[in-house]
Amino acid sequence: MYHNQPNQVYVFVPYYIPYQVPPVPKFDVTKEEQHSDSEKEQTKVMQEEIHTNASGIVRGKGQLWTEEEINNLVSFYKKYNGNWKYIIKHLKGRNISQCSQKYRKLIDQQKRTKKKWSAEEDRILLESYAEFGREWIKISQKLPGRTSKQVRDRYVNQIDPNINHQQWTDQEDEKILEEFKKGGARWAIISKMLNNRSENQVKNRFYFTILKKYQGQQHPYLKIQQ
C-alpha cells in the first residue's frame, strides 16, 4: 500500500540577538587640548602674512632694519627717484611695503629733528607770514626740514613782533594763577587774557616762577629724586 508523503514546509523563526550599545570612548583631555593647540598654531602660521621681496626671498615680519639696509634704502631711493620696483632689487629680504614705510618714517624723523633756528630761517618765516598769514603748511613748504607745527611754534612763541618781552607784573602772575586754578594748563587761552604774552611765555612763567612764588613748589621736571 502506497502512502503519499506530504511536502515538507520549512518555517523560519527569527532569532533575536540583543544589540549592545558600544561604550563611549574616553578621551584624554590633556592630549586633546595639546592637539587642538597644535592645530591652532599651524593655522596661525598659515594665516600670518609672509613678506617677500621681488626675488621671492621670505623675511620674518617686523625684523629690525640694520644700518647697512637703511643706508642702501636711502641711497637707492635717490638713485631711482623713488621707483620701488628697482629699489627693492637691492634690498634682499624686504618687500615694497616694508621699504616704503621705513623710508616714510625716516623722512618724518628728519622733519621732527630739533635743530637751532638760523637767522635766515627766521627771515623767511617772517616774510612768509606777511604773505600767507597763519597758513603754516604753506609757510613750512618754504622751510625744508621744518614741519608746520615747528613753524607755527617758532612764530607764535619766539619771533612774532607783537610779543611782549617786558618785565612781568604781579597782576599778570595773579591772573595766570587764577585762571590755572579754574581750568588747568590752558596756556593759549590764558595768554589771550594778558598783554601780548605768548603761550610759551605763560607756561614758563607759571612753572618756573609762579609756583615757587605763591606756593613754594618747584617745577616737577627740575626736582632732584632722592
mmCIF file of C-alpha atoms in Angstrom:
data_model
loop_
_atom_site.group_PDB
_atom_site.id
_atom_site.type_symbol
_atom_site.label_atom_id
_atom_site.label_comp_id
_atom_site.label_asym_id
_atom_site.label_seq_id
_atom_site.Cartn_x
_atom_site.Cartn_y
_atom_site.Cartn_z
ATOM 1 C CA MET A 1 0.000 0.000 0.000
ATOM 2 C CA TYR A 2 1.468 3.323 -1.108
ATOM 3 C CA HIS A 3 1.205 6.413 1.054
ATOM 4 C CA ASN A 4 1.618 9.838 -0.478
ATOM 5 C CA GLN A 5 4.106 11.826 1.691
ATOM 6 C CA PRO A 6 3.124 15.455 2.238
ATOM 7 C CA ASN A 7 5.587 18.113 1.173
ATOM 8 C CA GLN A 8 7.746 19.437 3.959
ATOM 9 C CA VAL A 9 7.184 23.027 4.953
ATOM 10 C CA TYR A 10 10.056 24.995 6.365
ATOM 11 C CA VAL A 11 9.181 27.738 8.795
ATOM 12 C CA PHE A 12 11.845 30.333 9.615
ATOM 13 C CA VAL A 13 11.628 31.685 13.119
ATOM 14 C CA PRO A 14 13.687 34.885 13.597
ATOM 15 C CA TYR A 15 16.259 34.675 16.275
ATOM 16 C CA TYR A 16 16.628 37.874 18.303
ATOM 17 C CA ILE A 17 20.154 38.912 19.008
ATOM 18 C CA PRO A 18 20.313 41.653 21.642
ATOM 19 C CA TYR A 19 22.063 44.841 20.431
ATOM 20 C CA GLN A 20 24.741 46.134 22.673
ATOM 21 C CA VAL A 21 25.443 49.860 22.719
ATOM 22 C CA PRO A 22 29.158 50.359 22.214
ATOM 23 C CA PRO A 23 30.865 52.073 25.122
ATOM 24 C CA VAL A 24 31.580 55.795 24.814
ATOM 25 C CA PRO A 25 35.323 56.221 24.284
ATOM 26 C CA LYS A 26 37.116 58.144 26.952
ATOM 27 C CA PHE A 27 39.221 60.997 25.684
ATOM 28 C CA ASP A 28 42.351 62.250 27.280
ATOM 29 C CA VAL A 29 41.517 65.919 27.773
ATOM 30 C CA THR A 30 45.156 66.859 28.036
ATOM 31 C CA LYS A 31 46.084 65.226 24.735
ATOM 32 C CA GLU A 32 43.047 66.701 23.024
ATOM 33 C CA GLU A 33 43.962 70.166 24.184
ATOM 34 C CA GLN A 34 47.533 69.687 23.054
ATOM 35 C CA HIS A 35 46.364 68.554 19.664
ATOM 36 C CA SER A 36 43.978 71.479 19.458
ATOM 37 C CA ASP A 37 46.737 73.917 20.346
ATOM 38 C CA SER A 38 48.944 72.365 17.706
ATOM 39 C CA GLU A 39 46.262 72.803 15.077
ATOM 40 C CA LYS A 40 45.710 76.390 16.158
ATOM 41 C CA GLU A 41 49.419 77.086 15.931
ATOM 42 C CA GLN A 42 49.583 75.606 12.439
ATOM 43 C CA THR A 43 46.566 77.664 11.389
ATOM 44 C CA LYS A 44 48.163 80.785 12.828
ATOM 45 C CA VAL A 45 51.372 80.190 10.887
ATOM 46 C CA MET A 46 49.434 79.656 7.674
ATOM 47 C CA GLN A 47 47.432 82.830 8.187
ATOM 48 C CA GLU A 48 50.411 85.041 9.032
ATOM 49 C CA GLU A 49 51.476 87.402 6.312
ATOM 50 C CA ILE A 50 54.668 86.288 4.625
ATOM 51 C CA HIS A 51 56.901 89.091 3.468
ATOM 52 C CA THR A 52 58.940 88.566 0.332
ATOM 53 C CA ASN A 53 60.861 90.847 -1.957
ATOM 54 C CA ALA A 54 60.908 90.871 -5.749
ATOM 55 C CA SER A 55 63.301 87.913 -5.706
ATOM 56 C CA GLY A 56 60.875 85.831 -3.633
ATOM 57 C CA ILE A 57 63.035 85.768 -0.506
ATOM 58 C CA VAL A 58 60.994 85.398 2.666
ATOM 59 C CA ARG A 59 61.729 87.577 5.636
ATOM 60 C CA GLY A 60 60.227 87.484 9.123
ATOM 61 C CA LYS A 61 57.568 90.039 9.917
ATOM 62 C CA GLY A 62 58.805 93.018 11.927
ATOM 63 C CA GLN A 63 62.528 92.238 11.687
ATOM 64 C CA LEU A 64 64.683 95.188 12.659
ATOM 65 C CA TRP A 65 66.465 97.194 9.997
ATOM 66 C CA THR A 66 70.251 97.217 10.040
ATOM 67 C CA GLU A 67 72.273 100.376 9.478
ATOM 68 C CA GLU A 68 73.517 98.974 6.164
ATOM 69 C CA GLU A 69 69.942 98.374 4.974
ATOM 70 C CA ILE A 70 68.900 101.908 5.905
ATOM 71 C CA ASN A 71 71.874 103.388 4.059
ATOM 72 C CA ASN A 72 71.088 101.290 0.983
ATOM 73 C CA LEU A 73 67.436 102.278 1.156
ATOM 74 C CA VAL A 74 68.237 105.996 1.145
ATOM 75 C CA SER A 75 70.953 105.628 -1.497
ATOM 76 C CA PHE A 76 68.892 103.636 -3.994
ATOM 77 C CA TYR A 77 65.806 105.780 -3.366
ATOM 78 C CA LYS A 78 67.760 108.780 -4.618
ATOM 79 C CA LYS A 79 69.321 106.809 -7.456
ATOM 80 C CA TYR A 80 65.996 105.534 -8.840
ATOM 81 C CA ASN A 81 63.890 108.592 -7.895
ATOM 82 C CA GLY A 82 61.592 106.580 -5.660
ATOM 83 C CA ASN A 83 60.861 103.761 -8.140
ATOM 84 C CA TRP A 84 60.299 100.877 -5.727
ATOM 85 C CA LYS A 85 60.404 98.200 -8.434
ATOM 86 C CA TYR A 86 64.090 98.955 -8.925
ATOM 87 C CA ILE A 87 64.912 99.833 -5.324
ATOM 88 C CA ILE A 88 63.602 96.528 -3.956
ATOM 89 C CA LYS A 89 66.039 94.524 -6.091
ATOM 90 C CA HIS A 90 68.908 95.841 -3.958
ATOM 91 C CA LEU A 91 67.267 95.069 -0.592
ATOM 92 C CA LYS A 92 67.218 91.307 -0.184
ATOM 93 C CA GLY A 93 64.537 90.022 2.159
ATOM 94 C CA ARG A 94 62.458 93.200 2.089
ATOM 95 C CA ASN A 95 59.264 93.892 0.179
ATOM 96 C CA ILE A 96 57.998 97.152 -1.279
ATOM 97 C CA SER A 97 55.578 97.758 1.590
ATOM 98 C CA GLN A 98 58.323 97.441 4.206
ATOM 99 C CA CYS A 99 60.706 99.703 2.289
ATOM 100 C CA SER A 100 58.182 102.452 1.586
ATOM 101 C CA GLN A 101 57.021 102.518 5.217
ATOM 102 C CA LYS A 102 60.582 102.623 6.518
ATOM 103 C CA TYR A 103 61.541 105.437 4.157
ATOM 104 C CA ARG A 104 58.482 107.440 5.165
ATOM 105 C CA LYS A 105 59.427 107.041 8.840
ATOM 106 C CA LEU A 106 62.962 108.236 8.110
ATOM 107 C CA ILE A 107 61.631 111.378 6.438
ATOM 108 C CA ASP A 108 59.260 112.045 9.345
ATOM 109 C CA GLN A 109 62.127 111.681 11.812
ATOM 110 C CA GLN A 110 64.201 114.179 9.861
ATOM 111 C CA LYS A 111 61.353 116.665 9.872
ATOM 112 C CA ARG A 112 60.920 116.260 13.628
ATOM 113 C CA THR A 113 64.602 116.810 14.304
ATOM 114 C CA LYS A 114 65.003 119.729 16.671
ATOM 115 C CA LYS A 115 67.784 121.925 15.376
ATOM 116 C CA LYS A 116 68.526 125.524 16.216
ATOM 117 C CA TRP A 117 66.735 128.055 14.056
ATOM 118 C CA SER A 118 69.034 130.168 11.923
ATOM 119 C CA ALA A 119 68.686 133.891 11.255
ATOM 120 C CA GLU A 120 67.953 133.088 7.616
ATOM 121 C CA GLU A 121 65.106 130.743 8.576
ATOM 122 C CA ASP A 122 63.612 133.406 10.831
ATOM 123 C CA ARG A 123 63.795 135.915 7.993
ATOM 124 C CA ILE A 124 61.989 133.544 5.597
ATOM 125 C CA LEU A 125 59.411 132.768 8.258
ATOM 126 C CA LEU A 126 58.642 136.446 8.862
ATOM 127 C CA GLU A 127 58.375 137.190 5.137
ATOM 128 C CA SER A 128 56.205 134.131 4.530
ATOM 129 C CA TYR A 129 53.919 135.053 7.415
ATOM 130 C CA ALA A 130 53.450 138.516 5.908
ATOM 131 C CA GLU A 131 52.438 136.800 2.653
ATOM 132 C CA PHE A 132 50.350 133.844 3.870
ATOM 133 C CA GLY A 133 49.295 134.788 7.385
ATOM 134 C CA ARG A 134 48.636 131.774 9.652
ATOM 135 C CA GLU A 135 48.732 129.221 6.828
ATOM 136 C CA TRP A 136 51.517 127.234 8.481
ATOM 137 C CA ILE A 137 51.555 124.411 5.926
ATOM 138 C CA LYS A 138 52.292 126.809 3.070
ATOM 139 C CA ILE A 139 54.972 128.517 5.121
ATOM 140 C CA SER A 140 56.626 125.196 6.031
ATOM 141 C CA GLN A 141 56.975 124.431 2.320
ATOM 142 C CA LYS A 142 59.386 127.349 2.105
ATOM 143 C CA LEU A 143 61.427 125.945 5.001
ATOM 144 C CA PRO A 144 62.728 122.448 4.105
ATOM 145 C CA GLY A 145 63.150 120.249 7.160
ATOM 146 C CA ARG A 146 60.602 122.173 9.232
ATOM 147 C CA THR A 147 57.092 120.921 9.962
ATOM 148 C CA SER A 148 54.030 123.161 10.067
ATOM 149 C CA LYS A 149 53.918 122.712 13.857
ATOM 150 C CA GLN A 150 57.548 123.800 14.232
ATOM 151 C CA VAL A 151 56.897 126.832 12.051
ATOM 152 C CA ARG A 152 53.810 127.805 13.990
ATOM 153 C CA ASP A 153 55.502 127.393 17.417
ATOM 154 C CA ARG A 154 58.543 129.369 16.315
ATOM 155 C CA TYR A 155 56.493 132.303 15.143
ATOM 156 C CA VAL A 156 53.868 132.364 17.885
ATOM 157 C CA ASN A 157 56.265 131.843 20.788
ATOM 158 C CA GLN A 158 59.501 133.445 19.634
ATOM 159 C CA ILE A 159 59.663 135.881 16.728
ATOM 160 C CA ASP A 160 56.206 137.411 16.500
ATOM 161 C CA PRO A 161 56.961 141.170 16.576
ATOM 162 C CA ASN A 162 53.928 141.739 18.784
ATOM 163 C CA ILE A 163 55.194 139.556 21.640
ATOM 164 C CA ASN A 164 55.579 141.472 24.882
ATOM 165 C CA HIS A 165 59.081 140.929 26.325
ATOM 166 C CA GLN A 166 58.764 143.451 29.148
ATOM 167 C CA GLN A 167 59.121 142.526 32.806
ATOM 168 C CA TRP A 168 56.250 140.546 34.317
ATOM 169 C CA THR A 169 53.881 142.296 36.676
ATOM 170 C CA ASP A 170 52.240 140.988 39.858
ATOM 171 C CA GLN A 171 48.850 141.437 38.212
ATOM 172 C CA GLU A 172 49.847 139.123 35.360
ATOM 173 C CA ASP A 173 51.143 136.498 37.766
ATOM 174 C CA GLU A 174 47.946 136.593 39.781
ATOM 175 C CA LYS A 175 45.838 136.318 36.626
ATOM 176 C CA ILE A 176 47.770 133.276 35.412
ATOM 177 C CA LEU A 177 47.439 131.520 38.769
ATOM 178 C CA GLU A 178 43.728 132.358 38.977
ATOM 179 C CA GLU A 179 42.970 131.000 35.502
ATOM 180 C CA PHE A 180 45.101 127.921 36.098
ATOM 181 C CA LYS A 181 43.054 127.070 39.180
ATOM 182 C CA LYS A 182 39.861 127.471 37.154
ATOM 183 C CA GLY A 183 40.675 125.439 34.046
ATOM 184 C CA GLY A 184 44.161 123.995 34.294
ATOM 185 C CA ALA A 185 47.035 124.403 31.835
ATOM 186 C CA ARG A 186 45.162 126.217 29.044
ATOM 187 C CA TRP A 187 48.125 128.400 28.124
ATOM 188 C CA ALA A 188 46.761 129.528 24.754
ATOM 189 C CA ILE A 189 43.538 130.779 26.345
ATOM 190 C CA ILE A 190 45.323 132.398 29.298
ATOM 191 C CA SER A 191 47.799 134.172 27.035
ATOM 192 C CA LYS A 192 44.922 135.951 25.262
ATOM 193 C CA MET A 193 43.873 137.459 28.603
ATOM 194 C CA LEU A 194 47.268 139.107 29.024
ATOM 195 C CA ASN A 195 49.087 141.918 27.248
ATOM 196 C CA ASN A 196 50.574 140.188 24.162
ATOM 197 C CA ARG A 197 52.181 137.314 26.046
ATOM 198 C CA SER A 198 52.836 134.086 24.118
ATOM 199 C CA GLU A 199 51.670 130.643 25.185
ATOM 200 C CA ASN A 200 55.237 129.585 25.854
ATOM 201 C CA GLN A 201 55.907 132.675 27.955
ATOM 202 C CA VAL A 202 52.859 131.978 30.108
ATOM 203 C CA LYS A 203 53.725 128.308 30.567
ATOM 204 C CA ASN A 204 57.329 129.046 31.547
ATOM 205 C CA ARG A 205 56.275 131.853 33.855
ATOM 206 C CA PHE A 206 53.889 129.549 35.684
ATOM 207 C CA TYR A 207 56.242 126.614 36.184
ATOM 208 C CA PHE A 208 59.482 128.471 36.829
ATOM 209 C CA THR A 209 58.235 131.460 38.815
ATOM 210 C CA ILE A 210 54.584 131.458 39.914
ATOM 211 C CA LEU A 211 54.563 128.012 41.533
ATOM 212 C CA LYS A 212 57.574 128.889 43.642
ATOM 213 C CA LYS A 213 56.447 132.459 44.255
ATOM 214 C CA TYR A 214 52.943 131.665 45.519
ATOM 215 C CA GLN A 215 53.014 128.017 46.564
ATOM 216 C CA GLY A 216 56.658 127.293 47.329
ATOM 217 C CA GLN A 217 56.699 124.496 44.745
ATOM 218 C CA GLN A 218 59.379 123.663 42.203
ATOM 219 C CA HIS A 219 58.868 122.703 38.565
ATOM 220 C CA PRO A 220 58.333 118.884 38.608
ATOM 221 C CA TYR A 221 60.969 118.403 35.904
ATOM 222 C CA LEU A 222 63.569 120.198 37.996
ATOM 223 C CA LYS A 223 63.086 118.171 41.164
ATOM 224 C CA ILE A 224 66.019 116.001 42.160
ATOM 225 C CA GLN A 225 64.934 112.457 43.026
ATOM 226 C CA GLN A 226 66.126 111.288 46.422
#
